Amino acid sequence: MLGNHVMAHQPAIIDAAVSAGVTHFYPSEFGSDISQAVYRSNRFFRDKHITREHLVKTAAEHKGFGYTLIICGGFTEYAAHPVFGVDTENGTFEFFGPKEKREPFTGVRE
């Protein structure tokens, strides 16, 4: 998948941007909130976590550098997947996070 391939290169792109004088960075990723513990160990999100950790480190090391993460909610068309807690075979759903948490979803047209 192209998106995941691009994410693996984000730390090097961030470093090059800082070297060129860029003061604000938008990583090439968006989607649902992957900060929940269950997503931290999922291989699919590994490169996103590495990128986010690199952004935090870079911002701490370079005064005046900032970044924006675009978190728009899970895509409803792709949400029926085990990685998101959906088991279509058994008709169950495991919600990740506290029960009172509201979970935003985003729809996309194919």
CSV table of C-alpha atoms in Angstrom, one decimal:
chain,number,residue,atom,x,y,z
A,1,MET,CA,0.0,0.0,0.0
A,2,LEU,CA,1.5,3.3,-1.0
A,3,GLY,CA,0.3,5.2,2.1
A,4,ASN,CA,2.3,2.9,4.4
A,5,HIS,CA,5.4,3.0,2.2
A,6,VAL,CA,5.3,6.8,2.3
A,7,MET,CA,4.9,6.8,6.1
A,8,ALA,CA,8.2,4.9,6.5
A,9,HIS,CA,10.0,7.8,5.0
A,10,GLN,CA,8.4,10.6,7.1
A,11,PRO,CA,11.2,10.9,9.7
A,12,ALA,CA,13.8,11.6,7.0
A,13,ILE,CA,11.4,14.0,5.3
A,14,ILE,CA,10.8,15.8,8.6
A,15,ASP,CA,14.6,16.1,9.1
A,16,ALA,CA,15.1,17.5,5.6
A,17,ALA,CA,12.3,20.0,6.1
A,18,VAL,CA,13.8,21.2,9.4
A,19,SER,CA,17.2,21.5,7.6
A,20,ALA,CA,15.6,23.6,4.9
A,21,GLY,CA,14.1,26.0,7.5
A,22,VAL,CA,10.5,24.7,7.5
A,23,THR,CA,8.8,25.7,10.8
A,24,HIS,CA,5.6,23.7,10.6
A,25,PHE,CA,5.0,20.2,9.3
A,26,TYR,CA,1.8,18.3,8.4
A,27,PRO,CA,2.7,14.6,8.2
A,28,SER,CA,1.4,12.6,5.2
A,29,GLU,CA,-1.2,10.8,7.2
A,30,PHE,CA,-4.6,11.3,8.7
A,31,GLY,CA,-7.4,9.1,10.1
A,32,SER,CA,-8.7,8.0,13.4
A,33,ASP,CA,-7.2,8.5,16.8
A,34,ILE,CA,-4.5,5.8,17.1
A,35,SER,CA,-3.3,6.8,20.6
A,36,GLN,CA,-5.4,4.0,22.3
A,37,ALA,CA,-3.1,1.2,23.7
A,38,VAL,CA,-4.7,-1.4,21.4
A,39,TYR,CA,-3.4,0.5,18.4
A,40,ARG,CA,0.1,1.0,19.8
A,41,SER,CA,0.9,-2.7,19.1
A,42,ASN,CA,-0.8,-3.0,15.7
A,43,ARG,CA,1.8,-3.4,12.9
A,44,PHE,CA,-0.5,-1.4,10.5
A,45,PHE,CA,0.0,1.8,12.6
A,46,ARG,CA,3.7,1.3,13.4
A,47,ASP,CA,5.1,3.9,10.9
A,48,LYS,CA,2.5,6.4,12.0
A,49,HIS,CA,3.6,6.0,15.6
A,50,ILE,CA,7.3,6.3,14.6
A,51,THR,CA,6.4,9.5,12.7
A,52,ARG,CA,4.5,11.0,15.6
A,53,GLU,CA,7.3,10.2,18.0
A,54,HIS,CA,9.8,11.8,15.7
A,55,LEU,CA,7.7,14.9,15.4
A,56,VAL,CA,7.5,15.3,19.2
A,57,LYS,CA,11.3,14.8,19.5
A,58,THR,CA,12.0,17.2,16.6
A,59,ALA,CA,9.8,19.9,18.1
A,60,ALA,CA,11.5,19.5,21.5
A,61,GLU,CA,15.0,19.9,19.8
A,62,HIS,CA,14.2,22.8,17.4
A,63,LYS,CA,12.6,25.8,19.0
A,64,GLY,CA,10.0,27.3,16.7
A,65,PHE,CA,9.2,24.0,14.9
A,66,GLY,CA,5.7,22.7,15.1
A,67,TYR,CA,3.4,20.2,13.5
A,68,THR,CA,-0.2,19.4,13.0
A,69,LEU,CA,-1.8,15.9,13.1
A,70,ILE,CA,-5.1,15.6,11.2
A,71,ILE,CA,-7.4,13.3,13.1
A,72,CYS,CA,-10.7,13.1,11.3
A,73,GLY,CA,-12.3,9.9,12.7
A,74,GLY,CA,-12.4,6.4,11.5
A,75,PHE,CA,-13.7,5.8,7.9
A,76,THR,CA,-17.0,4.1,8.1
A,77,GLU,CA,-16.5,2.3,4.8
A,78,TYR,CA,-13.4,0.5,6.3
A,79,ALA,CA,-14.4,0.3,10.0
A,80,ALA,CA,-15.9,-3.2,9.8
A,81,HIS,CA,-12.5,-4.8,10.3
A,82,PRO,CA,-11.0,-6.7,13.2
A,83,VAL,CA,-8.2,-4.1,13.7
A,84,PHE,CA,-11.0,-1.7,14.7
A,85,GLY,CA,-12.7,-4.1,17.0
A,86,VAL,CA,-15.4,-5.3,14.6
A,87,ASP,CA,-16.0,-9.1,14.2
A,88,THR,CA,-18.5,-9.4,11.3
A,89,GLU,CA,-18.5,-13.2,11.5
A,90,ASN,CA,-19.7,-13.2,15.1
A,91,GLY,CA,-21.6,-9.9,14.9
A,92,THR,CA,-19.7,-8.3,17.8
A,93,PHE,CA,-17.9,-5.0,18.3
A,94,GLU,CA,-15.2,-4.2,20.9
A,95,PHE,CA,-15.0,-0.5,21.7
A,96,PHE,CA,-11.5,0.6,22.5
A,97,GLY,CA,-11.2,3.2,25.3
A,98,PRO,CA,-13.4,4.4,28.1
A,99,LYS,CA,-17.1,3.6,27.8
A,100,GLU,CA,-18.0,7.3,28.0
A,101,LYS,CA,-15.7,8.2,25.1
A,102,ARG,CA,-17.5,9.4,21.9
A,103,GLU,CA,-16.0,8.0,18.7
A,104,PRO,CA,-16.1,10.2,15.6
A,105,PHE,CA,-16.5,8.6,12.2
A,106,THR,CA,-15.9,10.0,8.7
A,107,GLY,CA,-17.6,8.8,5.5
A,108,VAL,CA,-15.9,8.7,2.1
A,109,ARG,CA,-17.5,8.1,-1.2
A,110,GLU,CA,-15.8,5.5,-3.4
